[in-house]
Amino acid sequence: MTSFFIQNFGCRVNQAEAFVWSEEFQLLGLRPEREAIRSDLVVVNTCTLTAHADRDVKKFIRRVARENPSARLVVAGCLVDRARAELDTLPNVWRFVPNADKADLPRRLLGAEPRGRDARDILPFRSRAPIKIQDGCDFACAFCVIPGVRGRSVSLPPGRVLERLRGLAARGFRESVLTGIHLCSYGHDLEPKTSLDELLRQAEGLGLPMKLRLSSLDPRFLAGRLLEVLTGSSAICPHFHVSLQHGSERLLETMGRRGGAELYSRLLEEMRSRSPEAAIGADIIAGFPGETDAEFEECKRFLEKSPLTYFHVFSYSPRPGTPAAGLPQVEPAVTKKRTAELRLISAEKTRAFRAAFVGRTVEALVIRRAGGAVRLLTDNYLNLTVPDNGRPLGETARVRIMKVENKGLLGRFSG
């Protein structure tokens, strides 16, 4: 084998794992391919959060088996842990790798050691570097299968996180995304115990020329010192994504999400007060079992009144073995309609947030180029498109924002 391709499904934790695998495959002498059809080795990092994710994974595996039958096809991650028997029927799979064996996946597959190369010699396949600092979850939300496939919470020791950040900064990365299945549990399993806010303080103290962005945060654990650090540190991007799930008190209780909508509302307002220009996003489930018309309207009102700037809306799908799967289900057509309504509210909020920055000049990170243009991302999660002037990926630039478009903002380089 001389080449590899990694296909990710699901969360940012999977993205962080793939980032490390890409480095290690290259250290072992393989080159990255841009398409699965051209690669000798194809690794599929799976997701099983929803039934839709399951279908997408299986569809991709079948396509690779059909279009590149000679490839060594490896299927890894959450779907392997949850439904290995279902995957056994798929064609051309060379290896199955459960979550427990993912840490050193490249060396397990190739049975080799690095060939004397240094990570600094490897060209990154993205301009932002994700780091998985935590895995697993100690909670049991009624809808979620992930604790059963990822296991209990496990944290990367602070020293290793800080070492990784130093290394990435030395290689020229100007942003790192800290990821985890339940980030707010970071450090609780370590001896001595620590916390996410303490880790962030230590990272800020390094004084690196790098911003930190955090993946999804549990609103039940965002009060006090953690919220102070998130909204008060110049090293942390003002972009906060919280796992709200719903805006109905009763449904949040049924989901096993203690705290409730009133607490969530106060938290969001405090976030906005502390960080007026932050992007604040959320995960929302539409069509959760037992969701009445009145509770859906309650959720809509909550979202419309909130300072959220976007939300990812998931249509509920029953996950085998979870308590919610045994509850009375909402009709699929009703769930689909409610999902569409909530996504429309999200689109309106996103457009209003973007429009507030038209005419302003902002700093942004060059993240990709395509079709004679470059795409940039600001600290507060504004996606910008600017005519290409040759700026290298990974550099920061000042951009004058000119107008709102469907998928972001149009602008021009300033200075």
PDB file of N, CA and C in Angstrom, residues 21 101-111:
ATOM      1  N   TRP A  21      -4.498  10.324  12.723  1.00  0.00           N
ATOM      2  CA  TRP A  21      -4.233   9.198  11.834  1.00  0.00           C
ATOM      3  C   TRP A  21      -3.530   9.645  10.557  1.00  0.00           C
ATOM      4  N   ASP A 101      -9.627   0.302  20.100  1.00  0.00           N
ATOM      5  CA  ASP A 101      -8.379   0.058  19.369  1.00  0.00           C
ATOM      6  C   ASP A 101      -8.009   1.187  18.405  1.00  0.00           C
ATOM      7  N   LYS A 102      -8.706   2.324  18.504  1.00  0.00           N
ATOM      8  CA  LYS A 102      -8.472   3.401  17.537  1.00  0.00           C
ATOM      9  C   LYS A 102      -7.198   4.201  17.799  1.00  0.00           C
ATOM     10  N   ALA A 103      -6.713   4.206  19.034  1.00  0.00           N
ATOM     11  CA  ALA A 103      -5.626   5.112  19.409  1.00  0.00           C
ATOM     12  C   ALA A 103      -4.395   4.955  18.514  1.00  0.00           C
ATOM     13  N   ASP A 104      -4.000   3.717  18.235  1.00  0.00           N
ATOM     14  CA  ASP A 104      -2.822   3.495  17.384  1.00  0.00           C
ATOM     15  C   ASP A 104      -3.223   2.751  16.116  1.00  0.00           C
ATOM     16  N   LEU A 105      -4.332   3.139  15.529  1.00  0.00           N
ATOM     17  CA  LEU A 105      -4.879   2.458  14.352  1.00  0.00           C
ATOM     18  C   LEU A 105      -3.889   2.331  13.198  1.00  0.00           C
ATOM     19  N   PRO A 106      -3.175   3.392  12.788  1.00  0.00           N
ATOM     20  CA  PRO A 106      -2.250   3.235  11.652  1.00  0.00           C
ATOM     21  C   PRO A 106      -1.203   2.151  11.873  1.00  0.00           C
ATOM     22  N   ARG A 107      -0.614   2.095  13.069  1.00  0.00           N
ATOM     23  CA  ARG A 107       0.419   1.087  13.311  1.00  0.00           C
ATOM     24  C   ARG A 107      -0.187  -0.308  13.420  1.00  0.00           C
ATOM     25  N   ARG A 108      -1.403  -0.404  13.947  1.00  0.00           N
ATOM     26  CA  ARG A 108      -2.069  -1.702  13.994  1.00  0.00           C
ATOM     27  C   ARG A 108      -2.308  -2.249  12.586  1.00  0.00           C
ATOM     28  N   LEU A 109      -2.714  -1.353  11.692  1.00  0.00           N
ATOM     29  CA  LEU A 109      -3.032  -1.784  10.338  1.00  0.00           C
ATOM     30  C   LEU A 109      -1.791  -2.135   9.538  1.00  0.00           C
ATOM     31  N   LEU A 110      -0.736  -1.341   9.686  1.00  0.00           N
ATOM     32  CA  LEU A 110       0.445  -1.509   8.845  1.00  0.00           C
ATOM     33  C   LEU A 110       1.540  -2.341   9.499  1.00  0.00           C
ATOM     34  N   GLY A 111       1.450  -2.519  10.819  1.00  0.00           N
ATOM     35  CA  GLY A 111       2.465  -3.304  11.509  1.00  0.00           C
ATOM     36  C   GLY A 111       3.854  -2.756  11.332  1.00  0.00           C
TER      37      GLY A 111
END
